[in-house]
Amino acid sequence: MSGPIAIDIWSDIACPWCYIGKRRLESGLAEYAASEDAVPVEITYHSFELAPETPVDFAGGVVDHLVKAKGLAPAQVQQMLERVTGLAADEGLDYHFENVQHTNTVKAHQLLHLAKAHGLQLEMKERLLKAYFEQGRHVGHVEDLADLAVEVGLDRDEVVRELTADTYLDAVHADQAQARAYGINGVPFFVIDGKYGVSGAQEPATFVEVLSTVARERAGLVSQS
């Protein structure tokens, strides 16, 4: 097989582990790219909604949502968020859960599909995650999403038009159907070269190992059984 190694990633904007996993993947890619047998990679993000029932204008914060969704005590949730914040900091991320505006993410996922059509999906994904976890920006309203989209080079009028019309909603649903077919029930989830699945925000070395294996297989150095 020739061409770049495909890395297909299922994730949600409102998933703190997805941002951490993104950074760890990037670290792994940087290490892998320095190896002699490195093959170019092509990353595509796919839609996965952790809480599709969430209203756009959710009344409360992240703690309120998790208390209700997971049945945990507020103190337990706070402890959990502090741990995740610390792990995010290790990856250079500055989470502020106290400012996060929890919301429905289906429009944000549609925006990622629109950005993909313009070759700007990776930039849009990074902008949405940063806006949500670090800046306390709202990522559920069309107008707010359009503001963020303009920052990465998309046309505001097109974004408003396409998100209002739900042009990419079928694409979001197709991603979700594929996730179910793969048996994905949590994110982030990485499918590498269409055959290797990596679940969770794994350490960079895990990605290096899988990519190196794929490269060796393509070179005929190991069995692809």
Short mmCIF file of N, CA, C and O in Angstrom, two decimals, residues 13 47 49 56 103-114 128 139-143 145 159-169 172:
data_model
loop_
_atom_site.label_atom_id
_atom_site.label_comp_id
_atom_site.label_asym_id
_atom_site.label_seq_id
_atom_site.Cartn_x
_atom_site.Cartn_y
_atom_site.Cartn_z
N ILE A 13 -15.80 17.60 20.90
CA ILE A 13 -15.28 18.91 21.33
C ILE A 13 -15.30 19.01 22.85
O ILE A 13 -14.42 19.61 23.46
N SER A 47 -16.90 12.59 13.87
CA SER A 47 -17.82 13.07 14.90
C SER A 47 -18.22 11.99 15.90
O SER A 47 -18.53 10.86 15.51
N GLU A 49 -20.54 12.30 19.65
CA GLU A 49 -21.16 13.13 20.68
C GLU A 49 -21.26 12.35 21.99
O GLU A 49 -21.95 11.35 22.07
N VAL A 56 -28.43 23.23 23.89
CA VAL A 56 -27.43 24.22 23.49
C VAL A 56 -27.16 25.18 24.65
O VAL A 56 -26.01 25.50 24.95
N THR A 103 -22.34 22.52 26.43
CA THR A 103 -23.37 22.73 25.42
C THR A 103 -23.47 21.51 24.50
O THR A 103 -22.65 20.59 24.59
N ASN A 104 -24.46 21.51 23.65
CA ASN A 104 -24.58 20.49 22.61
C ASN A 104 -23.52 20.76 21.54
O ASN A 104 -23.30 21.91 21.15
N THR A 105 -22.88 19.71 21.05
CA THR A 105 -21.75 19.92 20.12
C THR A 105 -22.05 19.53 18.68
O THR A 105 -21.15 19.52 17.85
N VAL A 106 -23.31 19.24 18.35
CA VAL A 106 -23.59 18.77 16.99
C VAL A 106 -23.27 19.83 15.93
O VAL A 106 -22.78 19.50 14.84
N LYS A 107 -23.50 21.10 16.22
CA LYS A 107 -23.17 22.15 15.26
C LYS A 107 -21.66 22.28 15.09
O LYS A 107 -21.16 22.52 13.99
N ALA A 108 -20.93 22.12 16.18
CA ALA A 108 -19.47 22.17 16.10
C ALA A 108 -18.94 21.04 15.23
O ALA A 108 -17.99 21.22 14.45
N HIS A 109 -19.55 19.87 15.34
CA HIS A 109 -19.15 18.75 14.49
C HIS A 109 -19.45 19.03 13.02
O HIS A 109 -18.67 18.69 12.12
N GLN A 110 -20.58 19.66 12.76
CA GLN A 110 -20.89 20.04 11.39
C GLN A 110 -19.85 21.03 10.86
O GLN A 110 -19.45 20.95 9.69
N LEU A 111 -19.44 21.94 11.72
CA LEU A 111 -18.42 22.91 11.32
C LEU A 111 -17.11 22.22 10.95
O LEU A 111 -16.43 22.62 10.00
N LEU A 112 -16.77 21.17 11.67
CA LEU A 112 -15.54 20.43 11.35
C LEU A 112 -15.63 19.78 9.97
O LEU A 112 -14.63 19.70 9.25
N HIS A 113 -16.80 19.32 9.59
CA HIS A 113 -16.98 18.76 8.25
C HIS A 113 -16.87 19.85 7.19
O HIS A 113 -16.28 19.64 6.12
N LEU A 114 -17.45 21.00 7.47
CA LEU A 114 -17.33 22.13 6.55
C LEU A 114 -15.87 22.54 6.41
O LEU A 114 -15.38 22.78 5.29
N LEU A 128 -11.49 24.95 18.14
CA LEU A 128 -12.67 24.63 18.94
C LEU A 128 -12.30 24.10 20.32
O LEU A 128 -12.90 24.49 21.33
N VAL A 139 -19.48 27.03 22.18
CA VAL A 139 -19.29 26.35 20.89
C VAL A 139 -20.58 25.66 20.43
O VAL A 139 -20.54 24.71 19.65
N GLY A 140 -21.73 26.17 20.90
CA GLY A 140 -22.99 25.58 20.51
C GLY A 140 -23.84 26.45 19.59
O GLY A 140 -24.65 25.94 18.81
N HIS A 141 -23.65 27.77 19.66
CA HIS A 141 -24.43 28.68 18.84
C HIS A 141 -23.78 28.92 17.48
O HIS A 141 -22.54 29.01 17.38
N VAL A 142 -24.60 29.04 16.47
CA VAL A 142 -24.08 29.24 15.11
C VAL A 142 -23.21 30.49 15.03
O VAL A 142 -22.12 30.47 14.44
N GLU A 143 -23.66 31.58 15.60
CA GLU A 143 -22.92 32.85 15.50
C GLU A 143 -21.56 32.75 16.20
O GLU A 143 -20.56 33.26 15.70
N LEU A 145 -19.84 29.99 16.69
CA LEU A 145 -19.00 29.10 15.88
C LEU A 145 -18.47 29.83 14.66
O LEU A 145 -17.32 29.63 14.25
N VAL A 159 -20.35 29.83 6.62
CA VAL A 159 -20.48 29.05 7.86
C VAL A 159 -21.89 29.21 8.44
O VAL A 159 -22.54 28.21 8.79
N VAL A 160 -22.36 30.43 8.53
CA VAL A 160 -23.71 30.67 9.08
C VAL A 160 -24.76 29.98 8.22
O VAL A 160 -25.67 29.32 8.73
N ARG A 161 -24.62 30.09 6.92
CA ARG A 161 -25.59 29.49 6.00
C ARG A 161 -25.61 27.97 6.13
O ARG A 161 -26.68 27.35 6.26
N GLU A 162 -24.44 27.36 6.11
CA GLU A 162 -24.37 25.89 6.11
C GLU A 162 -24.75 25.30 7.47
O GLU A 162 -25.40 24.25 7.54
N LEU A 163 -24.37 25.95 8.55
CA LEU A 163 -24.73 25.44 9.88
C LEU A 163 -26.22 25.62 10.15
O LEU A 163 -26.87 24.75 10.75
N THR A 164 -26.77 26.72 9.70
CA THR A 164 -28.20 26.96 9.88
C THR A 164 -29.02 25.94 9.11
O THR A 164 -30.07 25.47 9.57
N ALA A 165 -28.53 25.57 7.93
CA ALA A 165 -29.24 24.61 7.07
C ALA A 165 -28.95 23.16 7.44
O ALA A 165 -29.53 22.24 6.85
N ASP A 166 -28.07 22.92 8.40
CA ASP A 166 -27.67 21.56 8.78
C ASP A 166 -27.15 20.77 7.59
O ASP A 166 -27.40 19.55 7.46
N THR A 167 -26.39 21.43 6.73
CA THR A 167 -25.89 20.81 5.51
C THR A 167 -25.05 19.56 5.80
O THR A 167 -25.10 18.58 5.05
N TYR A 168 -24.29 19.60 6.87
CA TYR A 168 -23.37 18.50 7.16
C TYR A 168 -23.88 17.57 8.26
O TYR A 168 -23.12 16.75 8.77
N LEU A 169 -25.15 17.67 8.60
CA LEU A 169 -25.69 16.81 9.65
C LEU A 169 -25.63 15.34 9.25
O LEU A 169 -25.33 14.47 10.09
N VAL A 172 -22.24 14.02 9.92
CA VAL A 172 -22.04 13.76 11.35
C VAL A 172 -22.65 12.40 11.72
O VAL A 172 -22.03 11.58 12.39
#
